[in-house]
XYZ file of C-alpha atoms in Angstrom:
112
model
C -47.122 49.953 -61.402
C -46.597 50.908 -65.058
C -45.445 54.370 -63.933
C -42.965 52.768 -61.522
C -41.513 50.616 -64.288
C -41.153 53.672 -66.527
C -39.331 55.530 -63.760
C -36.983 52.601 -63.162
C -36.330 52.339 -66.891
C -35.557 56.075 -67.094
C -33.126 55.768 -64.184
C -31.376 52.828 -65.817
C -31.125 54.648 -69.133
C -29.700 57.694 -67.355
C -27.067 55.536 -65.636
C -26.078 53.932 -68.913
C -25.516 57.305 -70.555
C -22.878 58.291 -67.980
C -19.392 58.275 -69.502
C -17.208 55.372 -68.358
C -14.710 57.758 -66.764
C -17.450 59.014 -64.440
C -18.799 55.524 -63.706
C -15.377 54.269 -62.643
C -13.313 57.286 -61.578
C -10.753 55.044 -59.822
C -10.161 52.848 -62.864
C -6.425 52.294 -63.029
C -5.926 49.962 -65.998
C -4.424 51.893 -68.882
C -3.736 55.008 -66.833
C -0.799 56.894 -68.305
C 1.834 59.260 -67.023
C 4.510 61.179 -68.916
C 8.081 61.434 -67.633
C 10.903 63.437 -69.145
C 14.351 61.956 -68.640
C 17.473 63.136 -70.441
C 15.410 65.399 -72.693
C 13.205 62.528 -73.916
C 9.542 62.227 -72.965
C 8.500 58.695 -72.027
C 4.926 57.485 -71.620
C 4.284 55.011 -68.822
C 1.081 52.969 -68.862
C -0.346 50.903 -66.009
C -0.841 47.287 -67.144
C -3.353 46.503 -64.387
C -3.088 45.243 -60.823
C -2.815 41.558 -61.696
C -0.248 42.110 -64.459
C 1.836 44.270 -62.119
C 1.712 41.644 -59.383
C 2.787 39.014 -61.902
C 5.711 41.231 -62.897
C 6.796 41.393 -59.268
C 6.348 37.656 -58.748
C 8.327 36.801 -61.905
C 11.146 39.034 -60.700
C 11.864 36.897 -57.633
C 14.560 34.277 -57.669
C 14.558 31.202 -55.452
C 14.751 32.266 -51.843
C 12.798 35.452 -52.591
C 15.781 37.443 -53.859
C 14.565 40.217 -56.163
C 16.059 40.301 -59.678
C 16.261 43.856 -61.018
C 17.121 42.721 -64.549
C 13.972 40.598 -64.811
C 11.838 43.406 -63.351
C 13.292 46.097 -65.604
C 12.871 43.899 -68.679
C 9.163 43.611 -67.873
C 8.901 47.363 -67.255
C 10.397 47.975 -70.703
C 7.990 45.485 -72.283
C 4.773 46.316 -70.426
C 4.985 49.777 -68.840
C 7.089 52.054 -71.062
C 4.856 52.374 -74.106
C 6.401 55.364 -75.894
C 9.073 55.337 -77.123
C 9.573 51.585 -77.050
C 12.815 50.722 -75.291
C 14.937 47.618 -74.736
C 18.384 46.826 -73.358
C 20.133 47.914 -76.557
C 18.350 51.284 -76.385
C 20.064 52.078 -73.081
C 23.518 51.550 -74.589
C 22.884 54.720 -76.588
C 20.710 56.786 -74.228
C 21.053 58.275 -70.753
C 18.543 57.980 -67.934
C 18.116 54.217 -67.487
C 18.188 54.183 -63.661
C 16.075 57.318 -63.362
C 13.360 56.048 -65.705
C 13.267 52.604 -64.065
C 12.847 54.280 -60.657
C 10.092 56.528 -62.050
C 8.302 53.521 -63.568
C 8.596 51.562 -60.315
C 7.168 54.499 -58.348
C 4.351 54.867 -60.891
C 3.410 51.187 -60.480
C 3.660 51.419 -56.704
C 1.320 54.423 -56.524
C -1.309 52.582 -58.555
C -1.056 49.391 -56.481
C -2.279 51.213 -53.339
């Protein structure tokens, strides 16, 4: 029985030494993707399934009508991590619609 316990302990130690990326290859939280729009490289980062669902829920008006402004504000705050952008940023830069579409597609792919 002592040999069995040693074997179990060795197996557990071996499992613990596996890098997190190998233990959870489908881990989505924090996954990043780079997009170049208008000559500027933007980094998109997945905020997690629950946070993304909350973004979608908060973007609905009464009657279920989707509010793009609310959704895009949340994308700017939670998904576009580099460079940081806001509404004023887009008054001086091109690519707003393209980047918002890219970010929406990025979130959609990770919500599968």
